[in-house]
Short mmCIF file of C-alpha atoms in Angstrom, two decimals:
data_model
loop_
_atom_site.label_atom_id
_atom_site.label_comp_id
_atom_site.label_asym_id
_atom_site.label_seq_id
_atom_site.Cartn_x
_atom_site.Cartn_y
_atom_site.Cartn_z
CA MET A 58 -114.75 34.80 26.01
CA THR A 59 -117.12 33.25 22.44
CA HIS A 60 -113.82 33.91 19.30
CA THR A 61 -115.75 34.46 16.05
CA ARG A 62 -115.31 33.35 12.38
CA ARG A 63 -113.13 36.52 11.54
CA THR A 64 -112.28 37.90 14.40
CA PHE A 65 -109.69 33.85 14.50
CA LEU A 66 -109.30 35.09 10.44
CA ARG A 67 -107.51 38.87 11.05
CA THR A 68 -106.05 37.52 14.74
CA ALA A 69 -104.25 34.26 13.47
CA GLY A 70 -101.70 36.29 11.36
CA SER A 71 -102.00 37.14 8.14
CA LEU A 72 -103.23 34.70 6.05
CA SER A 73 -101.04 34.94 1.89
CA ALA A 74 -102.17 32.01 -1.07
CA SER A 75 -100.78 28.88 0.68
CA ALA A 76 -101.89 29.98 4.14
CA VAL A 77 -105.90 28.75 3.53
CA LEU A 78 -107.24 29.01 7.64
CA LEU A 79 -109.54 27.29 10.19
CA PRO A 80 -112.52 28.63 11.62
CA LEU A 81 -111.36 28.47 16.07
CA LEU A 82 -112.96 26.42 18.74
CA SER A 83 -114.24 28.48 20.69
CA CYS A 84 -113.07 29.44 23.85
CA GLY A 85 -115.88 27.24 25.22
CA GLU A 86 -116.59 29.70 28.74
CA ASN A 87 -120.06 30.55 26.95
CA ALA A 88 -122.36 31.10 29.92
CA ASN A 89 -125.38 29.80 27.70
CA ALA A 90 -123.99 25.85 27.07
CA GLN A 91 -125.25 24.78 30.51
CA GLU A 92 -128.43 26.26 29.70
CA ASP A 93 -128.99 24.85 26.10
CA THR A 94 -128.16 21.59 27.77
CA ALA A 95 -131.10 21.48 29.42
CA GLU A 96 -133.55 22.96 28.79
CA ALA A 97 -132.83 20.74 25.25
CA ALA A 98 -132.84 17.31 27.19
CA ALA A 99 -136.46 18.30 27.61
CA THR A 100 -137.12 19.37 23.67
CA ASP A 101 -140.01 16.30 20.93
CA ALA A 102 -138.01 14.84 18.23
CA ALA A 103 -138.39 17.63 15.91
CA PRO A 104 -141.33 16.60 13.03
CA ALA A 105 -140.49 15.40 8.93
CA PRO A 106 -139.75 17.84 6.91
CA THR A 107 -143.68 19.36 5.70
CA GLY A 108 -141.91 21.74 2.52
CA SER A 109 -139.02 21.94 -0.32
CA LEU A 110 -136.37 20.66 1.41
CA SER A 111 -136.65 16.60 2.55
CA SER A 112 -133.45 16.95 4.25
CA PHE A 113 -130.68 19.92 5.06
CA GLY A 114 -128.03 19.74 7.00
CA LEU A 115 -126.21 22.19 9.82
CA GLN A 116 -121.76 23.42 9.80
CA LEU A 117 -121.38 22.09 13.49
CA TYR A 118 -119.44 25.05 14.04
CA THR A 119 -122.54 26.76 14.85
CA LEU A 120 -122.19 24.68 17.81
CA ARG A 121 -118.64 25.43 18.78
CA ASP A 122 -119.27 26.42 22.78
CA MET A 123 -120.90 23.00 23.38
CA LEU A 124 -119.69 20.61 20.82
CA PRO A 125 -115.49 20.57 21.91
CA GLY A 126 -117.09 19.48 25.83
CA ASP A 127 -119.35 16.54 24.82
CA PRO A 128 -119.51 15.52 21.37
CA LYS A 129 -121.56 12.58 21.12
CA GLY A 130 -124.02 14.22 23.49
CA THR A 131 -123.72 17.84 21.19
CA LEU A 132 -124.21 15.23 17.97
CA LYS A 133 -127.95 13.71 19.64
CA GLN A 134 -129.18 16.79 20.01
CA VAL A 135 -128.45 17.63 15.89
CA ALA A 136 -129.98 14.36 14.81
CA ASP A 137 -133.24 15.66 17.16
CA MET A 138 -133.42 18.55 15.91
CA GLY A 139 -133.93 17.10 12.82
CA TYR A 140 -131.22 17.98 10.12
CA THR A 141 -129.99 14.41 8.97
CA GLN A 142 -127.21 15.55 7.26
CA ILE A 143 -123.33 17.52 8.95
CA GLU A 144 -120.42 19.29 8.03
CA GLY A 145 -117.71 18.89 10.00
CA TYR A 146 -113.89 21.63 10.26
CA GLU A 147 -111.24 20.59 11.97
CA GLY A 148 -110.56 22.18 15.80
CA ASP A 149 -108.29 20.94 18.26
CA GLN A 150 -109.38 17.10 18.03
CA GLY A 151 -109.29 16.82 14.64
CA MET A 152 -112.25 16.08 12.81
CA PHE A 153 -113.28 13.42 14.88
CA TRP A 154 -113.48 15.67 17.70
CA GLY A 155 -111.74 11.87 20.11
CA MET A 156 -112.60 9.47 18.52
CA THR A 157 -111.64 8.08 15.08
CA ALA A 158 -112.91 8.72 11.51
CA GLN A 159 -115.33 4.77 11.89
CA GLU A 160 -116.38 6.10 15.77
CA TRP A 161 -116.98 8.87 14.30
CA LYS A 162 -119.50 7.46 11.52
CA ASP A 163 -120.28 4.86 14.21
CA TYR A 164 -122.33 6.89 15.81
CA CYS A 165 -123.85 8.91 13.79
CA ASP A 166 -125.39 6.35 12.28
CA GLU A 167 -126.60 6.02 15.18
CA LEU A 168 -128.13 8.62 15.53
CA GLY A 169 -128.96 8.97 11.39
CA LEU A 170 -126.71 11.32 10.80
CA THR A 171 -124.41 12.23 7.19
CA MET A 172 -121.18 14.30 7.40
CA VAL A 173 -122.23 14.67 2.95
CA SER A 174 -118.27 17.16 4.72
CA SER A 175 -115.73 18.99 6.36
CA HIS A 176 -113.62 21.80 5.54
CA VAL A 177 -110.03 21.35 6.54
CA ASN A 178 -106.77 23.07 6.29
CA ILE A 179 -106.19 21.22 2.74
CA ASN A 180 -101.51 22.94 4.03
CA GLU A 181 -101.44 19.58 6.09
CA ASN A 182 -101.76 17.33 5.06
CA LEU A 183 -104.67 17.27 2.65
CA ALA A 184 -104.47 13.36 1.26
CA GLU A 185 -104.80 11.39 4.75
CA LYS A 186 -107.30 13.57 5.30
CA ALA A 187 -109.44 13.64 2.04
CA ALA A 188 -108.46 9.99 2.74
CA GLN A 189 -110.24 9.41 6.05
CA LEU A 190 -113.00 11.55 4.69
CA ALA A 191 -113.99 9.12 1.91
CA SER A 192 -113.14 5.87 4.44
CA ILE A 193 -116.62 7.01 5.89
CA GLY A 194 -118.36 8.05 2.79
CA THR A 195 -117.89 12.09 3.38
CA GLU A 196 -118.84 13.64 -0.07
CA TYR A 197 -117.06 16.83 0.72
CA ALA A 198 -113.24 17.79 1.54
CA LEU A 199 -113.94 22.30 1.84
CA CYS A 200 -110.98 24.94 2.29
CA ALA A 201 -113.05 27.48 4.79
CA TYR A 202 -110.92 31.32 3.88
CA VAL A 203 -108.00 32.02 1.82
CA GLY A 204 -108.57 36.01 1.84
CA GLN A 205 -108.12 37.93 -0.08
CA GLN A 206 -105.94 38.41 -2.66
CA GLU A 207 -103.43 40.89 -5.41
CA GLY A 208 -104.19 41.20 -8.89
CA GLU A 209 -105.09 38.27 -10.85
CA ALA A 210 -101.04 36.67 -9.78
CA GLY A 211 -102.38 36.96 -6.73
CA TRP A 212 -105.71 34.76 -7.32
CA GLN A 213 -103.87 32.26 -10.23
CA LYS A 214 -101.47 31.12 -6.67
CA ILE A 215 -104.87 29.94 -5.16
CA VAL A 216 -105.81 28.24 -8.65
CA ASP A 217 -103.37 26.99 -8.56
CA GLN A 218 -103.35 25.47 -5.41
CA PHE A 219 -106.97 24.31 -5.05
CA ASN A 220 -106.08 22.50 -8.86
CA ALA A 221 -104.07 20.25 -6.96
CA ALA A 222 -106.20 20.08 -4.12
CA GLY A 223 -108.77 19.26 -5.74
CA LYS A 224 -106.64 16.50 -7.39
CA THR A 225 -105.14 15.47 -4.68
CA CYS A 226 -109.26 14.65 -3.43
CA ARG A 227 -110.29 12.46 -6.25
CA GLU A 228 -107.35 10.45 -6.02
CA ALA A 229 -108.19 9.25 -2.27
CA GLY A 230 -112.11 8.70 -3.45
CA ILE A 231 -113.95 12.10 -2.62
CA LYS A 232 -114.54 16.07 -3.57
CA PHE A 233 -112.82 19.21 -2.95
CA ALA A 234 -114.45 22.84 -2.94
CA TYR A 235 -114.46 25.90 -1.29
CA HIS A 236 -116.71 28.62 0.43
CA ASN A 237 -116.34 32.07 0.14
CA HIS A 238 -116.80 34.67 2.04
CA ALA A 239 -117.91 38.65 0.61
CA TYR A 240 -114.53 39.32 0.39
CA SER A 241 -114.54 37.00 -2.62
CA PHE A 242 -116.82 39.08 -3.62
CA GLU A 243 -114.84 42.65 -4.09
CA GLU A 244 -112.43 43.56 -6.60
CA SER A 245 -109.08 43.58 -6.05
CA GLY A 246 -106.37 45.06 -8.55
CA GLY A 247 -109.36 44.81 -10.93
CA VAL A 248 -110.00 41.17 -10.03
CA VAL A 249 -113.17 40.04 -8.31
CA GLY A 250 -111.64 37.09 -7.97
CA GLN A 251 -114.09 34.61 -6.96
CA ALA A 252 -115.30 34.97 -10.54
CA TYR A 253 -111.51 34.36 -11.63
CA LEU A 254 -111.51 31.40 -9.51
CA MET A 255 -114.76 29.71 -10.84
CA ASP A 256 -113.35 31.07 -15.19
CA HIS A 257 -110.01 28.87 -14.04
CA THR A 258 -110.21 26.68 -11.82
CA ASP A 259 -111.23 22.84 -13.16
CA ASP A 260 -113.28 19.70 -12.77
CA THR A 261 -111.76 18.65 -9.65
CA VAL A 262 -112.79 22.44 -7.47
CA ASP A 263 -116.48 22.97 -6.77
CA TYR A 264 -117.75 25.64 -4.68
CA GLU A 265 -120.00 26.10 -1.26
CA MET A 266 -122.36 29.55 -1.87
CA ASP A 267 -121.82 30.78 1.40
CA ILE A 268 -125.20 33.22 0.75
CA TYR A 269 -124.97 35.45 4.14
CA TRP A 270 -121.59 36.48 2.91
CA VAL A 271 -122.10 36.55 -0.55
CA VAL A 272 -124.96 39.69 0.22
CA THR A 273 -122.37 40.51 2.41
CA GLY A 274 -120.01 41.27 -0.46
CA GLY A 275 -122.52 42.86 -2.01
CA ALA A 276 -123.34 40.37 -4.63
CA ASP A 277 -126.71 38.70 -5.48
CA PRO A 278 -126.77 35.42 -4.50
CA ILE A 279 -129.38 34.72 -7.02
CA GLU A 280 -126.88 36.04 -10.51
CA TRP A 281 -123.84 34.26 -9.19
CA LEU A 282 -126.47 31.06 -8.49
CA ASN A 283 -127.37 31.32 -12.87
CA ARG A 284 -123.85 32.27 -13.74
CA TYR A 285 -121.89 29.77 -13.13
CA PRO A 286 -125.08 26.64 -13.00
CA GLY A 287 -124.00 23.39 -11.55
CA LYS A 288 -120.54 24.32 -10.39
CA TRP A 289 -122.48 25.52 -6.58
CA LYS A 290 -122.53 22.27 -4.58
CA LEU A 291 -122.98 22.99 -0.83
CA CYS A 292 -124.94 26.65 0.57
CA HIS A 293 -124.05 28.33 3.82
CA VAL A 294 -128.30 28.55 4.31
CA LYS A 295 -126.70 31.92 7.22
CA ASP A 296 -129.60 34.87 7.20
CA ARG A 297 -127.97 38.24 7.65
CA LYS A 298 -130.30 40.74 9.65
CA LYS A 299 -132.69 43.45 7.96
CA GLY A 300 -131.00 47.04 8.16
CA ALA A 301 -127.04 45.94 8.96
CA PRO A 302 -125.17 47.66 7.35
CA PRO A 303 -122.48 46.22 4.51
CA GLU A 304 -119.18 46.85 7.08
CA ASP A 305 -120.79 44.80 9.34
CA HIS A 306 -120.18 41.22 9.61
CA GLU A 307 -121.10 40.15 13.01
CA ALA A 308 -124.81 39.79 11.78
CA SER A 309 -125.97 36.77 11.38
CA VAL A 310 -129.52 35.43 12.58
CA ASN A 311 -131.42 33.22 13.07
CA LEU A 312 -132.92 31.74 9.96
CA GLY A 313 -136.49 34.07 8.92
CA GLU A 314 -135.76 36.40 10.89
CA GLY A 315 -133.44 38.40 8.59
CA SER A 316 -133.37 40.03 4.92
CA ILE A 317 -132.40 37.72 2.59
CA ASP A 318 -135.52 36.19 0.17
CA PHE A 319 -134.33 32.37 1.16
CA ALA A 320 -137.23 30.95 -0.78
CA SER A 321 -136.35 32.61 -4.39
CA ILE A 322 -132.79 31.56 -3.96
CA LEU A 323 -133.11 28.10 -2.38
CA LYS A 324 -135.56 27.53 -5.76
CA VAL A 325 -132.69 28.95 -8.05
CA ALA A 326 -129.98 27.07 -6.53
CA GLU A 327 -131.92 23.94 -6.65
CA GLU A 328 -132.08 23.97 -10.26
CA GLN A 329 -129.01 25.00 -11.42
CA GLY A 330 -127.96 21.14 -9.32
CA MET A 331 -127.29 22.72 -5.82
CA GLU A 332 -126.85 19.09 -3.16
CA TYR A 333 -127.04 20.42 -0.51
CA TYR A 334 -127.80 22.64 2.41
CA ILE A 335 -126.25 23.32 5.41
CA LEU A 336 -127.28 26.10 7.97
CA GLU A 337 -124.34 27.80 9.81
CA GLN A 338 -124.42 31.31 12.23
CA GLU A 339 -121.70 32.95 14.32
CA ASN A 340 -124.33 35.05 15.70
CA TYR A 341 -126.73 34.11 18.41
CA GLU A 342 -128.46 37.62 19.40
CA ASN A 343 -131.15 37.74 22.31
CA SER A 344 -130.97 33.96 20.83
CA THR A 345 -128.31 31.05 22.17
CA PRO A 346 -126.36 28.57 20.06
CA LEU A 347 -128.66 25.48 20.47
CA LYS A 348 -131.60 27.83 20.43
CA SER A 349 -131.01 29.38 17.02
CA ALA A 350 -129.57 25.27 15.75
CA ARG A 351 -132.89 24.46 16.37
CA ALA A 352 -135.65 27.29 14.99
CA GLY A 353 -133.10 26.86 11.90
CA ALA A 354 -134.31 22.95 11.36
CA GLU A 355 -137.93 25.02 12.48
CA TYR A 356 -137.57 27.22 9.51
CA LEU A 357 -136.04 24.70 6.36
CA GLY A 358 -137.66 21.90 7.56
CA GLN A 359 -141.24 24.39 6.80
CA LEU A 360 -139.73 27.10 3.92
CA GLU A 361 -140.90 26.27 0.39
CA PHE A 362 -139.40 27.72 -2.12
CA ALA A 363 -141.07 30.10 -4.71
#
């Protein structure tokens, strides 16, 4: 059984302003995992990027069916694909998948990988997590999800929570950011949550644009990049299936096979201060997680901004 991030977040219980949950570690019963591993063993190392991006990363949730059973082997395959950056998330084995923070960093260093960010549960031991991330040079702790809020009062509670989280992270020596979903761009009680957050959080709060979810929420990524220059520091480069109806939230596909014009969007993103470009994929139609991650690395390595 494979769980998508959204399925988990919907079934894990209702999310209040203070109940910020994370992606679920998949049950891991993916029949393609062994196929992926065998295939990867015979794959040559990826060529150096030739496009507009000199470096790019992978959100490890993309490989959630493989990572828990073989963290080191999974990271090795990520590096071999040509990724030089990773974004983590919390699972049953923590942020470092059974290793200490230093052991994780040492192994990533061996592979030429830098953990630039991690999605964390900001409701539990944030100061401790921020200190751990700071100790290995990770730049960002991110909140992955808060859910739709009820009007201005609901979103103000999130503003207060994020400002407090930003202060905690700054005191630890790292930065804090929020990763949007489709609901962030949908009006509730006369308020568009993403705008309210970005208009009212202080300078300790940055933002990660999940481009797929901006589009799914009916918004224009370029418009939002230009509206808040310098505030979007990271992005999830995740494609959306051509012709998928707006209500289809489970429509991510391999980069370059979907409907999103990344060449134009990422050009504006760079102009407006984007620092990290991170692939994430949640569905693998006619593919496997490892094949999709590899295809994404090839796409990003060759992508020329428009």
